[in-house]
Coordinates of C-alpha atoms in Angstrom, one line a residue:
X636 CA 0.0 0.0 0.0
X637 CA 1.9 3.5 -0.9
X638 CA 1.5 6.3 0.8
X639 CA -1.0 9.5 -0.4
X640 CA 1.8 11.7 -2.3
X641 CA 2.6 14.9 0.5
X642 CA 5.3 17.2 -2.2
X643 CA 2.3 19.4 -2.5
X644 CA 1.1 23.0 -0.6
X645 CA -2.3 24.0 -1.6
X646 CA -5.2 21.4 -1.0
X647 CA -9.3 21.9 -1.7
X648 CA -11.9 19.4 -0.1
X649 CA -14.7 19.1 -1.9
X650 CA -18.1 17.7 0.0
X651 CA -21.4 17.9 0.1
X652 CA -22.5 18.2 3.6
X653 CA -21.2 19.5 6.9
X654 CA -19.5 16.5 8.7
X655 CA -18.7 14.7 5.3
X656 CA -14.9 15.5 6.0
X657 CA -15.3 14.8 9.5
X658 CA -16.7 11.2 8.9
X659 CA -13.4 10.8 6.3
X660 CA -10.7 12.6 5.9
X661 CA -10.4 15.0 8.7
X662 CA -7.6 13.5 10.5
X663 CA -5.3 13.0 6.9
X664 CA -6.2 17.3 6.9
X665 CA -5.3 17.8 10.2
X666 CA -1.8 15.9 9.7
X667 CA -1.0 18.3 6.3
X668 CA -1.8 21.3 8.0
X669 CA 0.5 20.6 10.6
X670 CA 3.2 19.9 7.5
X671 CA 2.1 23.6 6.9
X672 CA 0.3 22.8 3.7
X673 CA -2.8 25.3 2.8
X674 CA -6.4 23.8 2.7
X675 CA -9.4 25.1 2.0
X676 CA -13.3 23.3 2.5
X677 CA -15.8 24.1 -0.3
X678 CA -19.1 22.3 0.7
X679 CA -22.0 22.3 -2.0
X680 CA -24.9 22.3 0.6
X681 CA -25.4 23.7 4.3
X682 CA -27.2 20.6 5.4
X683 CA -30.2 22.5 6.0
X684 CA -32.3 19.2 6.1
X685 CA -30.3 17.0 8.0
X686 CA -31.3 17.3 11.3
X687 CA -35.0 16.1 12.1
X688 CA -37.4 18.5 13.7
X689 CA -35.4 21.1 12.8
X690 CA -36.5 23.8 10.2
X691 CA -33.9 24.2 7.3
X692 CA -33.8 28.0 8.2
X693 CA -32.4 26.9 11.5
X694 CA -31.1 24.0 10.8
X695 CA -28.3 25.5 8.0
X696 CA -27.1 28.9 10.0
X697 CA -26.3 25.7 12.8
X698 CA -25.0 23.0 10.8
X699 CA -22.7 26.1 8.6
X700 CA -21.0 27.4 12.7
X701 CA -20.7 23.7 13.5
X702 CA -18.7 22.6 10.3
X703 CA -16.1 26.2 10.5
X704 CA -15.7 25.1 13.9
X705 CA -14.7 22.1 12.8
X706 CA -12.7 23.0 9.8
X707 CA -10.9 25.4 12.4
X708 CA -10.1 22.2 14.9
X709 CA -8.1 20.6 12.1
X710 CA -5.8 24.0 10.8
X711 CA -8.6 25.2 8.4
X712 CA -9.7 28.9 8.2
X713 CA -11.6 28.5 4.5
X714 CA -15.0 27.6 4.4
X715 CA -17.1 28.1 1.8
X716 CA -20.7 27.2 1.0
X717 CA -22.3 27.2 -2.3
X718 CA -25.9 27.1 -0.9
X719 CA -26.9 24.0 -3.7
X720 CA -30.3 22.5 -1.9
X721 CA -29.7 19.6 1.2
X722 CA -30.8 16.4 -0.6
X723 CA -31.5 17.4 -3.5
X724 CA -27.8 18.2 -5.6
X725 CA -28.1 17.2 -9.4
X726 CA -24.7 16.4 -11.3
X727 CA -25.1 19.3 -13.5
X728 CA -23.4 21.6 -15.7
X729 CA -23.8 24.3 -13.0
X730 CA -22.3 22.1 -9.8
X731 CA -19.6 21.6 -12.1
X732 CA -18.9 24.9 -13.3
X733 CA -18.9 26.3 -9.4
X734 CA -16.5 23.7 -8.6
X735 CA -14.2 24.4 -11.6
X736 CA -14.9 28.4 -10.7
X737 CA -13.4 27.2 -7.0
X738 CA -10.2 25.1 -8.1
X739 CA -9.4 28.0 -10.5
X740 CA -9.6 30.4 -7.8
X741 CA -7.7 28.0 -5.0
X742 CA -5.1 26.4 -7.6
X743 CA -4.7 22.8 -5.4
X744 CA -2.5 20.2 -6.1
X745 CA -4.2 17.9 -4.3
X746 CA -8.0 17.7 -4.3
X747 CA -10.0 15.5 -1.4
X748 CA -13.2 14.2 -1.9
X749 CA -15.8 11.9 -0.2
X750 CA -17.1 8.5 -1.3
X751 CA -19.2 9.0 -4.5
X752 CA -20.1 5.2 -5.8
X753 CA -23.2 3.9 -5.3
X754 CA -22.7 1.8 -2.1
X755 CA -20.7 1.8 1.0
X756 CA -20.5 -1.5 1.2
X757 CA -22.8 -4.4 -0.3
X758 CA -26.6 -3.7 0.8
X759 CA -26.0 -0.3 1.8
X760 CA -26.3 3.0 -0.3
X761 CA -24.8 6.1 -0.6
X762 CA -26.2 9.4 -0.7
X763 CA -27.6 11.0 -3.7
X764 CA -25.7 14.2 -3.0
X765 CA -22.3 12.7 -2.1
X766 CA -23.0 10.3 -6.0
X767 CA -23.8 14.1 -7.2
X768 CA -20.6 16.2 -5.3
X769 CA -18.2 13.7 -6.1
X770 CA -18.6 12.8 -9.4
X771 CA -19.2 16.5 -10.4
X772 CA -15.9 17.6 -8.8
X773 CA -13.7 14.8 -10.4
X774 CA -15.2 16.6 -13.5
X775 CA -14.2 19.6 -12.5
X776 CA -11.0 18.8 -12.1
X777 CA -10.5 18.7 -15.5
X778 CA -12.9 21.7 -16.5
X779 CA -10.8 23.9 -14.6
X780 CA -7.8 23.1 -16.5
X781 CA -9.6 23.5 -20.2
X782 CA -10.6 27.2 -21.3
X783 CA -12.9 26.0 -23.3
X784 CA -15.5 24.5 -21.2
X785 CA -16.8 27.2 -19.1
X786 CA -15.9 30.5 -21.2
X787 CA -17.7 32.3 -18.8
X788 CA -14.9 31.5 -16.0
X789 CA -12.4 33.3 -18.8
X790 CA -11.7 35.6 -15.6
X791 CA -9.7 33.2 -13.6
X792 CA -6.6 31.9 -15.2
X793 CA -7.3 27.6 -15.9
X794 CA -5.7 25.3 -13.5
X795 CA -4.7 21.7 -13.6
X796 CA -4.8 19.7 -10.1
X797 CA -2.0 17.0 -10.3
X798 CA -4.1 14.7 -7.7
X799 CA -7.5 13.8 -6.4
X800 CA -7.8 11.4 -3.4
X801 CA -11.2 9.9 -2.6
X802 CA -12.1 9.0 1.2
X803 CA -14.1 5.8 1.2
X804 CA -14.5 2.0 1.0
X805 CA -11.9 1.8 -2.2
X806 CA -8.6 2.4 -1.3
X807 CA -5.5 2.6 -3.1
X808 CA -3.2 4.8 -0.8
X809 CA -3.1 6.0 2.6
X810 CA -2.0 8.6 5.1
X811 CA -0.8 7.8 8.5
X812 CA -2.8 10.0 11.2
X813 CA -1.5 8.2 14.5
X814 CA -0.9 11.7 15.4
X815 CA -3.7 13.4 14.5
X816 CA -6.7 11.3 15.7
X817 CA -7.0 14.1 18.5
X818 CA -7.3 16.8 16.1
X819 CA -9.9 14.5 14.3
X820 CA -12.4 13.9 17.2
X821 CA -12.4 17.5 18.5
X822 CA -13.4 18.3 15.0
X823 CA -16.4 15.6 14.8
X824 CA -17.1 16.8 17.9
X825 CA -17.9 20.4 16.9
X826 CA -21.2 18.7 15.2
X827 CA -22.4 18.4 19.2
X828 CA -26.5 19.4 17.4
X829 CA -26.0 17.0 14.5
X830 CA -25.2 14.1 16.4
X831 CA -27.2 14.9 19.3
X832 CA -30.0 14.3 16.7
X833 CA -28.8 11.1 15.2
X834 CA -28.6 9.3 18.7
X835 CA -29.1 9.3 22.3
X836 CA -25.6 8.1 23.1
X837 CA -23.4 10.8 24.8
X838 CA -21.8 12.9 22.1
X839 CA -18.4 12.0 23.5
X840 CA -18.9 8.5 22.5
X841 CA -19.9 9.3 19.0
X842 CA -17.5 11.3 18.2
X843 CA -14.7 8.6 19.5
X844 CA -16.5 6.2 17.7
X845 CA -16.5 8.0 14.2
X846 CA -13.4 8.5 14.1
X847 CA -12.1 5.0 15.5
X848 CA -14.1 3.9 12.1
X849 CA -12.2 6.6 10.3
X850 CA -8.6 6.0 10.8
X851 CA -8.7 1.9 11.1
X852 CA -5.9 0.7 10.0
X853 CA -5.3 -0.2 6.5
X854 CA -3.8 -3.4 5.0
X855 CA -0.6 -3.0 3.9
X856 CA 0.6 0.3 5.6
X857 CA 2.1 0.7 8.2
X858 CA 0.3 2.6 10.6
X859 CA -1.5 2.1 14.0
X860 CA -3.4 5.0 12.3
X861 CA -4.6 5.3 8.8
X862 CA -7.2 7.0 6.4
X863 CA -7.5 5.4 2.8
X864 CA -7.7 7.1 -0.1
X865 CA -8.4 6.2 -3.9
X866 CA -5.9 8.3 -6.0
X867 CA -6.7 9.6 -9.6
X868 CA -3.7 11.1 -11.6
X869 CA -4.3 14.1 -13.7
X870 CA -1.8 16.2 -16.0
X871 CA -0.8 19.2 -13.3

């Protein structure tokens, strides 16, 4: 198992809800900003309608503090959100010019992204808006480098990302976070509302328990530690 390439300084994550980096790669962007290397969080939704009971007006302001907090547990002072609608994110032209219109203006080497096939594992589905993010954003990755896709981006120079490394069940490389599973649960921890709503259990337990699931260790690398990744080469 090789290790996620680190000569790099600028990374983007791309997700579609707040907690999505938290449930994957939060402890692999905790260890690279402590290498000093720049990242910045671009979410597509606020996950205004992912806590029940709770009105998306209220819910989004909420789940919006909760995921800067947590960006800023990890090293990360860049948040942004693109306000596309909780649940209901189409793989469009539009997602993927807004995500092009972000890699242009960030310039990453590395871009991180959450689990986008159709499963988790046998019997159990993924989200329609991580299917959605994902796929949208590996296209991206290759709009933002081409002037010719989205003319009307003609503003911002074209860029071309050398990597993209997607947290979830397929993994090709990894990044040893033995170090930073601290950083990792205060920053799962920051979602104290979201998770309040998904169980009774006290929030401390969650938030261990997350990211124990996160950073299991992966065969083949040596690490008490690990997050996988699946790595896609592109031409930057």
């Amino acid at each position: 198992m090789e290790q996620v390439p680190e000569d790099w300084q600028r990374g983007l994550v791309i997700v579609a809800h707040p907690d999505d980096i938290e449930y994957g790669a939060a402890a692999a962007v905790a260890r690279w900003t402590g290498q000093g290397k720049h990242i910045r969080y671009v979410l597509a939704s606020s996950g205004e309608a992912g806590i029940a009971g709770l009105p998306p007006n209220q819910a989004g302001p909420l789940r919006e503090a909760e995921e800067i907090a947590a960006a800023k547990a990890v090293g990360v002072d860049e948040v942004e959100f693109l306000g596309y609608p909780d649940g209901r994110i189409e793989e469009s032209l539009a997602l993927r010019r807004d995500l092009a219109r972000a890699i242009r203006q960030h310039r990453p080497d590395m871009v991180v992204l959450f689990n986008f096939g159709g499963t988790w594992q046998p019997g159990y589905l993924n989200s329609a808006d991580h299917r959605a993010v994902g796929r949208a954003a590996l296209d991206a990755i290759a709009d933002a480098a081409n002037e010719w896709i989205f003319p009307e981006l003609g503003g911002l120079p074209i860029w071309s990302a050398r990597w993209a490394a997607v947290a979830g069940p397929v993994v090709t490389h990894a990044v040893d976070v033995t170090d930073s599973f601290d950083a990792a649960l205060e920053s799962i921890a920051a979602h104290g509302r979201y998770l309040a709503a998904l169980s009774s259990d006290p929030m401390a337990e969650q938030a261990r328990a997350i990211v124990e699931r996160a950073t299991e260790p992966v065969e083949g690398f040596a690490a008490a530690r690990a997050v996988g990744f699946e790595l896609f080469y592109f031409g930057g």
